[in-house]
Amino acid sequence: MDDLLKFRTDQEKEIAGIVFNSGRISDEQALYLYENSDPVFCAWLADYVKNARFGKDVYYNKNTHVEITNICLNQCKFCSFYRRKGEEGAWDYSCSDVISILEQKNAEEITEVHITGGLHPEKTTGFYSELFTHIKSRFPHLHIKAFTAVEIEYFAKADNMDFETVIALLKEKGLGSLAGGGAEILDDKIRKTLCPEKTDSATWLKVHKTAHNAGMKTNCTMLYGHVESYRDRIKHMSELRNLQDETQGFNCFIPLKYKSYGNQMGINKEISLSEELKNYAISRLYLDNIPHIKAYWPMTGKENALLALSFGADDFDGTIGDSTKIYSMAGAEEQKPSMSEKEIRQMLKDAGFNPVERDSGYDPV
Ligand code: SF4
C-alpha cells in the first residue's frame, strides 16, 4: 500500500499527512495547492475528507427562490441583475405577488423559500416584516432563507437600527436563516474594483457574527475568477474560517464562479472547469470547520455540479423550479433552472451517490 502512495513532492506528502490526520492546512499550504498541485491530487484529498464525513450521501432540498426586485441603488460592476427603477427589464413584486408566485410554485410541496433582491428604495424592514407575516400565515411550514449581509446593512441604515435589532425583528416575523451572498472577496481593495458601494469586508463579517450570536445559521460564498489572486482567495477563506472557529454559525460554503455576460467588469474570460473543480477541492480542504460545500447547479450547470461532488462538494442545492435569474442573466448555461426531485435523485444515484433530502438546517427530511 505504501508503495502506491507516491507523492510528487514533499509538500504534497506533508499536506496529505495533515489531511489524513484530520489536521488543518495552513495558508501557505493552500497556496501551494493552488499554484502547484493538479486537480486530481486535490480531488483525492477532498474526496477523502468528504467521504469521512458524509460517505456517499449528497444533500439536496425542495426549494424555490423569489427574487423580489432587481431594482437596486448599488451598481456592482460584476452584477448583470440590477436595473434602475423604470428601466426596461426591471421588476418589483408586492406581498400579494409573492404569495401568488409561491402558490404557482406549489409551495405546499417544498420546504424552503430563498428570498433576495436588489436594494430597493422602498423595501426595508417594514416591508419584509409584512411579507414574512403573509408567507408564514399562508405557508407556515416554509423555512424562509433570505437576504445577504448587504441587505441587512442597508435595512439597518435606512431604518436607523443596529444589526441586532433588524435581525431580531425579521426573525420574529419568520426569517429562518441568512443567505451567503455579498461576500465576493473579503478584501477591501478588491471590493473597490468589484463593488465600490457595497458593504465592506468587516461589516459583512459583523452581520454574520451578529446573526450567529442571535442563534441564526447563515451561509457564506466566494465570488472568484475575476481580478483576485490565489492569495486573495485564501485570505477570504481565512476570514470565514476564523469567524467559524468563533461562532460555528456557517452551515455551508458556496464557491461562485464569476460569469462574464452583461456586466461592467470588462473581463470576458471565465476560468476553466478544471480550475473551478480544483477550487471546490481546496475549499473543502481549507475550510475544515464549515460542514457543507455546495455545488450550486444553476450557476455551474448540472453536469459540472455533479463533477464537483467528486471534488469535495456534498450539497447539490435544490429543485429551484425556474425561480432564479441572477445567474441566467449573467450568461449561465442553465437559462431556466429547474429539476424535479425525481431527476435530482436519479442523477445522483446514476453517479454513484446516495441522495438525501435535507431541510434548511441539513437534517434529513
Ligand atoms: S450585486 Fe446586489 S447590491 Fe450589487 S448591484 Fe447587484 S443586486 Fe445590487
CSV table of C-alpha atoms and ligand atoms in Angstrom, one decimal:
chain,number,residue,atom,x,y,z
A,1,MET,CA,0.0,0.0,0.0
A,2,ASP,CA,2.8,2.4,0.9
A,3,ASP,CA,4.3,1.9,-2.5
A,4,LEU,CA,1.1,3.1,-4.0
A,5,LEU,CA,1.3,6.4,-2.1
A,6,LYS,CA,3.9,8.0,-4.2
A,7,PHE,CA,3.8,11.8,-3.9
A,8,ARG,CA,5.2,14.1,-6.5
A,9,THR,CA,6.7,16.5,-3.9
A,10,ASP,CA,7.5,16.6,-0.2
A,11,GLN,CA,5.0,19.4,0.2
A,12,GLU,CA,2.2,17.3,-1.2
A,13,LYS,CA,3.2,14.4,1.1
A,14,GLU,CA,3.1,16.8,4.1
A,15,ILE,CA,-0.3,18.2,3.1
A,16,ALA,CA,-1.7,14.7,2.7
A,17,GLY,CA,-0.4,13.7,6.1
A,18,ILE,CA,-2.2,16.7,7.7
A,19,VAL,CA,-5.4,15.9,5.9
A,20,PHE,CA,-5.4,12.2,6.7
A,21,ASN,CA,-4.7,13.0,10.4
A,22,SER,CA,-7.7,15.5,10.5
A,23,GLY,CA,-5.3,18.5,10.8
A,24,ARG,CA,-5.7,22.0,9.4
A,25,ILE,CA,-3.8,23.1,6.4
A,26,SER,CA,-2.0,26.5,6.5
A,27,ASP,CA,-2.4,29.4,4.2
A,28,GLU,CA,0.9,28.6,2.6
A,29,GLN,CA,-0.1,25.0,2.1
A,30,ALA,CA,-3.4,26.1,0.4
A,31,LEU,CA,-1.3,28.4,-1.8
A,32,TYR,CA,0.9,25.5,-2.7
A,33,LEU,CA,-2.1,23.5,-3.8
A,34,TYR,CA,-3.4,26.4,-5.9
A,35,GLU,CA,0.0,27.1,-7.5
A,36,ASN,CA,1.5,23.6,-7.9
A,37,SER,CA,-0.9,20.7,-7.5
A,38,ASP,CA,-3.1,19.2,-10.1
A,39,PRO,CA,-6.9,18.9,-9.8
A,40,VAL,CA,-6.7,15.1,-9.3
A,41,PHE,CA,-4.4,15.3,-6.3
A,42,CYS,CA,-6.7,18.0,-4.7
A,43,ALA,CA,-9.8,15.9,-5.5
A,44,TRP,CA,-8.2,12.8,-4.0
A,45,LEU,CA,-7.7,14.6,-0.6
A,46,ALA,CA,-11.0,16.5,-0.7
A,47,ASP,CA,-13.0,13.3,-1.5
A,48,TYR,CA,-11.3,11.6,1.4
A,49,VAL,CA,-12.5,14.4,3.7
A,50,LYS,CA,-16.0,14.4,2.3
A,51,ASN,CA,-16.3,10.7,2.5
A,52,ALA,CA,-15.1,10.6,6.0
A,53,ARG,CA,-17.8,13.0,7.0
A,54,PHE,CA,-20.7,12.0,4.8
A,55,GLY,CA,-19.9,8.8,3.0
A,56,LYS,CA,-21.7,8.7,-0.3
A,57,ASP,CA,-24.5,10.9,0.9
A,58,VAL,CA,-25.2,14.0,-1.2
A,59,TYR,CA,-27.7,16.6,0.1
A,60,TYR,CA,-30.5,18.4,-1.8
A,61,ASN,CA,-33.7,20.1,-0.9
A,62,LYS,CA,-37.0,21.1,-2.4
A,63,ASN,CA,-36.8,24.8,-2.7
A,64,THR,CA,-37.8,27.9,-4.7
A,65,HIS,CA,-36.3,31.4,-5.0
A,66,VAL,CA,-38.2,34.7,-5.0
A,67,GLU,CA,-36.0,37.5,-6.4
A,68,ILE,CA,-38.4,40.1,-5.2
A,69,THR,CA,-36.9,43.0,-7.1
A,70,ASN,CA,-33.9,43.7,-9.3
A,71,ILE,CA,-34.2,47.5,-8.7
A,72,CYS,CA,-31.0,48.3,-6.8
A,73,LEU,CA,-29.4,51.5,-5.5
A,74,ASN,CA,-26.0,50.0,-6.0
A,75,GLN,CA,-24.2,49.3,-9.3
A,76,CYS,CA,-21.8,46.5,-8.6
A,77,LYS,CA,-19.5,46.1,-11.6
A,78,PHE,CA,-19.8,42.3,-11.8
A,79,CYS,CA,-23.6,42.3,-11.5
A,80,SER,CA,-25.8,41.5,-14.5
A,81,PHE,CA,-29.0,41.5,-12.4
A,82,TYR,CA,-29.7,45.1,-11.3
A,83,ARG,CA,-31.8,47.7,-13.1
A,84,ARG,CA,-32.8,51.2,-12.3
A,85,LYS,CA,-36.4,51.9,-11.4
A,86,GLY,CA,-38.4,52.3,-14.7
A,87,GLU,CA,-35.6,50.8,-16.7
A,88,GLU,CA,-36.5,48.0,-19.2
A,89,GLY,CA,-36.2,44.7,-17.5
A,90,ALA,CA,-36.8,46.0,-14.0
A,91,TRP,CA,-39.3,44.1,-11.8
A,92,ASP,CA,-40.7,44.8,-8.3
A,93,TYR,CA,-43.1,42.4,-6.6
A,94,SER,CA,-45.6,43.2,-3.9
A,95,CYS,CA,-46.5,41.0,-1.0
A,96,SER,CA,-49.5,39.6,-2.9
A,97,ASP,CA,-47.3,38.9,-5.9
A,98,VAL,CA,-45.0,36.8,-3.8
A,99,ILE,CA,-47.9,34.8,-2.3
A,100,SER,CA,-49.2,34.2,-5.9
A,101,ILE,CA,-45.7,33.1,-7.0
A,102,LEU,CA,-45.4,30.7,-4.1
A,103,GLU,CA,-48.9,29.3,-4.9
A,104,GLN,CA,-47.8,28.8,-8.5
A,105,LYS,CA,-44.6,27.1,-7.4
A,106,ASN,CA,-46.7,24.6,-5.2
A,107,ALA,CA,-45.1,25.9,-2.0
A,108,GLU,CA,-47.0,23.2,0.0
A,109,GLU,CA,-44.7,20.7,-1.5
A,110,ILE,CA,-41.3,22.4,-0.9
A,111,THR,CA,-39.5,23.1,2.3
A,112,GLU,CA,-37.6,26.4,1.7
A,113,VAL,CA,-38.1,29.7,0.0
A,114,HIS,CA,-34.9,31.7,-0.7
A,115,ILE,CA,-35.7,35.4,-0.9
A,116,THR,CA,-33.2,38.0,-2.1
A,117,GLY,CA,-33.1,41.0,-4.4
A,118,GLY,CA,-31.7,44.5,-5.0
A,119,LEU,CA,-31.5,47.3,-2.5
A,120,HIS,CA,-34.9,48.9,-3.3
A,121,PRO,CA,-35.5,52.4,-2.0
A,122,GLU,CA,-38.9,51.5,-0.5
A,123,LYS,CA,-38.4,47.9,0.6
A,124,THR,CA,-36.8,47.8,4.0
A,125,THR,CA,-37.5,46.1,7.4
A,126,GLY,CA,-41.2,47.1,7.5
A,127,PHE,CA,-42.0,45.7,4.0
A,128,TYR,CA,-40.2,42.4,4.7
A,129,SER,CA,-41.8,42.1,8.2
A,130,GLU,CA,-45.2,42.3,6.5
A,131,LEU,CA,-44.1,39.9,3.7
A,132,PHE,CA,-42.9,37.3,6.1
A,133,THR,CA,-46.1,37.6,8.2
A,134,HIS,CA,-48.1,36.8,5.0
A,135,ILE,CA,-45.8,33.9,3.9
A,136,LYS,CA,-45.9,32.3,7.4
A,137,SER,CA,-49.7,32.7,7.7
A,138,ARG,CA,-50.3,31.0,4.2
A,139,PHE,CA,-47.3,28.5,4.3
A,140,PRO,CA,-46.4,28.0,7.9
A,141,HIS,CA,-44.1,25.1,7.1
A,142,LEU,CA,-41.8,27.1,4.8
A,143,HIS,CA,-38.3,27.9,6.0
A,144,ILE,CA,-37.5,31.5,4.9
A,145,LYS,CA,-33.9,31.9,4.0
A,146,ALA,CA,-33.4,35.5,3.0
A,147,PHE,CA,-31.1,38.4,2.5
A,148,THR,CA,-27.4,38.8,2.2
A,149,ALA,CA,-25.4,40.8,4.7
A,150,VAL,CA,-25.6,43.6,2.2
A,151,GLU,CA,-29.4,43.9,2.6
A,152,ILE,CA,-29.2,43.7,6.4
A,153,GLU,CA,-26.7,46.6,6.4
A,154,TYR,CA,-29.0,48.5,4.0
A,155,PHE,CA,-32.1,48.0,6.2
A,156,ALA,CA,-30.1,49.0,9.3
A,157,LYS,CA,-29.0,52.3,7.7
A,158,ALA,CA,-32.4,53.0,6.1
A,159,ASP,CA,-34.4,52.3,9.3
A,160,ASN,CA,-31.8,53.7,11.7
A,161,MET,CA,-31.4,50.5,13.7
A,162,ASP,CA,-28.5,48.3,14.6
A,163,PHE,CA,-27.9,44.9,13.1
A,164,GLU,CA,-29.1,43.0,16.2
A,165,THR,CA,-32.5,44.8,16.1
A,166,VAL,CA,-33.0,44.3,12.3
A,167,ILE,CA,-32.2,40.6,12.6
A,168,ALA,CA,-34.3,40.2,15.8
A,169,LEU,CA,-37.4,41.9,14.2
A,170,LEU,CA,-37.1,39.8,11.0
A,171,LYS,CA,-36.5,36.6,12.9
A,172,GLU,CA,-39.7,37.3,15.0
A,173,LYS,CA,-41.6,37.5,11.7
A,174,GLY,CA,-40.3,34.3,10.3
A,175,LEU,CA,-36.7,34.8,9.0
A,176,GLY,CA,-35.0,31.4,9.5
A,177,SER,CA,-31.5,31.9,8.1
A,178,LEU,CA,-29.4,34.3,6.0
A,179,ALA,CA,-28.1,33.6,2.6
A,180,GLY,CA,-24.4,33.8,2.0
A,181,GLY,CA,-24.1,36.3,-0.9
A,182,GLY,CA,-22.4,39.7,-1.0
A,183,ALA,CA,-19.1,38.3,0.3
A,184,GLU,CA,-17.5,38.4,-3.1
A,185,ILE,CA,-13.8,38.6,-2.0
A,186,LEU,CA,-13.4,39.8,1.6
A,187,ASP,CA,-10.7,42.3,0.8
A,188,ASP,CA,-11.5,46.0,0.6
A,189,LYS,CA,-9.0,46.7,-2.2
A,190,ILE,CA,-10.7,44.1,-4.4
A,191,ARG,CA,-14.1,45.3,-3.4
A,192,LYS,CA,-13.3,48.8,-4.6
A,193,THR,CA,-12.8,47.3,-8.1
A,194,LEU,CA,-15.8,44.9,-8.0
A,195,CYS,CA,-18.4,46.7,-6.0
A,196,PRO,CA,-17.2,50.1,-4.6
A,197,GLU,CA,-20.6,51.0,-3.0
A,198,LYS,CA,-21.1,47.6,-1.3
A,199,THR,CA,-20.7,46.6,2.4
A,200,ASP,CA,-17.1,46.4,3.3
A,201,SER,CA,-15.4,43.2,4.5
A,202,ALA,CA,-15.5,43.9,8.2
A,203,THR,CA,-19.2,44.8,8.0
A,204,TRP,CA,-20.1,41.6,6.0
A,205,LEU,CA,-18.4,39.6,8.7
A,206,LYS,CA,-20.0,41.6,11.5
A,207,VAL,CA,-23.5,41.0,10.2
A,208,HIS,CA,-22.9,37.2,10.0
A,209,LYS,CA,-21.4,37.2,13.5
A,210,THR,CA,-24.5,39.1,14.8
A,211,ALA,CA,-26.8,36.6,13.1
A,212,HIS,CA,-24.8,33.7,14.6
A,213,ASN,CA,-24.9,35.3,18.1
A,214,ALA,CA,-28.7,35.5,17.7
A,215,GLY,CA,-28.8,31.8,17.1
A,216,MET,CA,-29.3,32.1,13.4
A,217,LYS,CA,-27.4,29.9,10.9
A,218,THR,CA,-26.1,31.5,7.7
A,219,ASN,CA,-24.3,30.5,4.5
A,220,CYS,CA,-21.2,32.1,3.0
A,221,THR,CA,-20.0,32.4,-0.6
A,222,MET,CA,-16.9,33.5,-2.6
A,223,LEU,CA,-17.2,35.1,-6.0
A,224,TYR,CA,-14.0,34.3,-7.7
A,225,GLY,CA,-12.3,34.1,-11.1
A,226,HIS,CA,-12.2,37.8,-11.9
A,227,VAL,CA,-9.3,40.1,-10.6
A,228,GLU,CA,-8.4,38.3,-7.5
A,229,SER,CA,-5.1,36.3,-6.9
A,230,TYR,CA,-4.9,32.9,-5.2
A,231,ARG,CA,-3.7,34.7,-2.0
A,232,ASP,CA,-6.9,36.8,-2.1
A,233,ARG,CA,-9.0,33.7,-2.2
A,234,ILE,CA,-7.1,32.2,0.7
A,235,LYS,CA,-7.4,35.5,2.7
A,236,HIS,CA,-11.2,35.4,2.0
A,237,MET,CA,-11.5,31.8,3.2
A,238,SER,CA,-9.3,32.6,6.2
A,239,GLU,CA,-11.7,35.3,7.3
A,240,LEU,CA,-14.5,32.7,7.1
A,241,ARG,CA,-12.6,30.0,8.9
A,242,ASN,CA,-11.7,32.4,11.7
A,243,LEU,CA,-15.3,33.5,12.2
A,244,GLN,CA,-16.5,29.9,12.1
A,245,ASP,CA,-14.0,29.0,14.8
A,246,GLU,CA,-15.6,31.6,16.9
A,247,THR,CA,-19.3,31.1,16.2
A,248,GLN,CA,-19.9,27.8,14.4
A,249,GLY,CA,-22.7,29.6,12.6
A,250,PHE,CA,-22.0,28.9,8.9
A,251,ASN,CA,-23.9,25.9,7.5
A,252,CYS,CA,-22.4,25.9,4.0
A,253,PHE,CA,-19.8,27.5,1.8
A,254,ILE,CA,-20.7,28.1,-1.8
A,255,PRO,CA,-18.0,28.9,-4.3
A,256,LEU,CA,-19.5,31.1,-7.1
A,257,LYS,CA,-17.5,31.4,-10.3
A,258,TYR,CA,-17.5,34.8,-12.0
A,259,LYS,CA,-19.7,34.8,-15.1
A,260,SER,CA,-18.8,37.4,-17.7
A,261,TYR,CA,-22.1,38.3,-19.5
A,262,GLY,CA,-24.0,41.6,-19.2
A,263,ASN,CA,-21.9,43.4,-16.6
A,264,GLN,CA,-19.5,46.3,-16.5
A,265,MET,CA,-16.3,44.5,-15.4
A,266,GLY,CA,-14.8,44.3,-18.8
A,267,ILE,CA,-13.5,40.8,-18.2
A,268,ASN,CA,-14.8,38.4,-20.9
A,269,LYS,CA,-12.7,35.4,-19.9
A,270,GLU,CA,-14.0,32.9,-17.4
A,271,ILE,CA,-11.9,30.4,-15.5
A,272,SER,CA,-11.7,26.8,-16.8
A,273,LEU,CA,-13.8,23.9,-15.5
A,274,SER,CA,-10.6,22.3,-14.3
A,275,GLU,CA,-9.7,25.4,-12.1
A,276,GLU,CA,-13.3,25.5,-10.9
A,277,LEU,CA,-13.2,21.9,-9.7
A,278,LYS,CA,-9.8,22.4,-8.1
A,279,ASN,CA,-11.2,25.4,-6.2
A,280,TYR,CA,-14.0,23.2,-4.8
A,281,ALA,CA,-11.4,20.7,-3.6
A,282,ILE,CA,-9.2,23.4,-2.0
A,283,SER,CA,-12.3,24.9,-0.3
A,284,ARG,CA,-13.1,21.6,1.2
A,285,LEU,CA,-9.6,21.1,2.5
A,286,TYR,CA,-9.1,24.7,3.8
A,287,LEU,CA,-12.5,25.2,5.4
A,288,ASP,CA,-12.2,22.3,7.7
A,289,ASN,CA,-14.8,23.7,10.1
A,290,ILE,CA,-17.6,24.5,7.7
A,291,PRO,CA,-19.6,21.3,7.3
A,292,HIS,CA,-21.1,21.7,3.8
A,293,ILE,CA,-19.7,22.7,0.5
A,294,LYS,CA,-22.4,23.4,-2.2
A,295,ALA,CA,-22.1,22.8,-5.9
A,296,TYR,CA,-24.8,25.3,-6.9
A,297,TRP,CA,-26.0,23.8,-10.2
A,298,PRO,CA,-28.0,26.9,-11.5
A,299,MET,CA,-24.6,28.7,-11.6
A,300,THR,CA,-22.3,26.0,-12.9
A,301,GLY,CA,-24.7,23.7,-14.7
A,302,LYS,CA,-26.0,20.2,-13.7
A,303,GLU,CA,-23.2,18.2,-15.2
A,304,ASN,CA,-20.4,20.4,-13.7
A,305,ALA,CA,-22.1,20.3,-10.3
A,306,LEU,CA,-22.2,16.6,-10.5
A,307,LEU,CA,-18.5,16.5,-11.1
A,308,ALA,CA,-17.9,18.9,-8.2
A,309,LEU,CA,-19.3,16.2,-5.9
A,310,SER,CA,-16.1,14.2,-6.6
A,311,PHE,CA,-14.1,17.3,-5.7
A,312,GLY,CA,-15.3,17.8,-2.1
A,313,ALA,CA,-18.8,19.2,-2.5
A,314,ASP,CA,-21.6,17.4,-0.7
A,315,ASP,CA,-24.6,19.6,-1.4
A,316,PHE,CA,-26.3,19.9,-4.8
A,317,ASP,CA,-28.8,22.7,-3.8
A,318,GLY,CA,-32.4,22.1,-4.8
A,319,THR,CA,-35.2,21.8,-7.2
A,320,ILE,CA,-35.3,25.6,-7.8
A,321,GLY,CA,-38.4,25.4,-10.1
A,322,ASP,CA,-37.1,28.0,-12.6
A,323,SER,CA,-37.2,30.8,-10.0
A,324,THR,CA,-33.8,32.4,-10.1
A,325,LYS,CA,-32.5,34.7,-12.8
A,326,ILE,CA,-29.3,36.0,-11.1
A,327,TYR,CA,-27.0,33.6,-13.0
A,328,SER,CA,-29.1,33.1,-16.1
A,329,MET,CA,-28.8,36.9,-16.6
A,330,ALA,CA,-25.1,36.6,-16.2
A,331,GLY,CA,-24.9,34.0,-19.1
A,332,ALA,CA,-25.1,30.7,-17.2
A,333,GLU,CA,-25.9,27.7,-19.3
A,334,GLU,CA,-29.0,26.9,-17.2
A,335,GLN,CA,-31.2,29.6,-18.6
A,336,LYS,CA,-34.4,28.2,-16.9
A,337,PRO,CA,-33.0,26.3,-13.9
A,338,SER,CA,-35.4,23.6,-12.7
A,339,MET,CA,-35.1,20.0,-11.7
A,340,SER,CA,-37.7,17.6,-10.3
A,341,GLU,CA,-36.9,15.8,-7.2
A,342,LYS,CA,-37.0,12.5,-9.2
A,343,GLU,CA,-34.5,13.9,-11.7
A,344,ILE,CA,-32.1,15.0,-8.9
A,345,ARG,CA,-32.3,11.6,-7.2
A,346,GLN,CA,-31.8,9.7,-10.4
A,347,MET,CA,-28.8,11.9,-11.5
A,348,LEU,CA,-27.1,11.4,-8.1
A,349,LYS,CA,-27.8,7.7,-8.0
A,350,ASP,CA,-26.5,7.2,-11.5
A,351,ALA,CA,-23.3,8.9,-10.5
A,352,GLY,CA,-22.9,6.5,-7.5
A,353,PHE,CA,-24.1,8.8,-4.7
A,354,ASN,CA,-26.8,8.4,-2.1
A,355,PRO,CA,-29.3,11.2,-2.5
A,356,VAL,CA,-30.5,12.6,0.9
A,357,GLU,CA,-33.3,15.2,1.0
A,358,ARG,CA,-32.4,17.7,3.7
A,359,ASP,CA,-34.2,20.6,5.5
A,360,SER,CA,-32.7,24.0,5.7
A,361,GLY,CA,-30.6,23.0,8.8
A,362,TYR,CA,-29.2,20.0,6.9
A,363,ASP,CA,-31.2,17.4,8.9
A,364,PRO,CA,-32.5,14.6,6.6
A,365,VAL,CA,-36.3,15.0,5.8
B,1,SF4,S1,-24.8,42.6,-6.6
B,1,SF4,FE1,-26.6,43.1,-5.3
B,1,SF4,S2,-26.1,45.1,-4.4
B,1,SF4,FE2,-24.7,44.8,-6.2
B,1,SF4,S3,-25.8,45.8,-7.9
B,1,SF4,FE3,-26.3,43.6,-8.0
B,1,SF4,S4,-28.3,43.5,-6.8
B,1,SF4,FE4,-27.3,45.4,-6.3
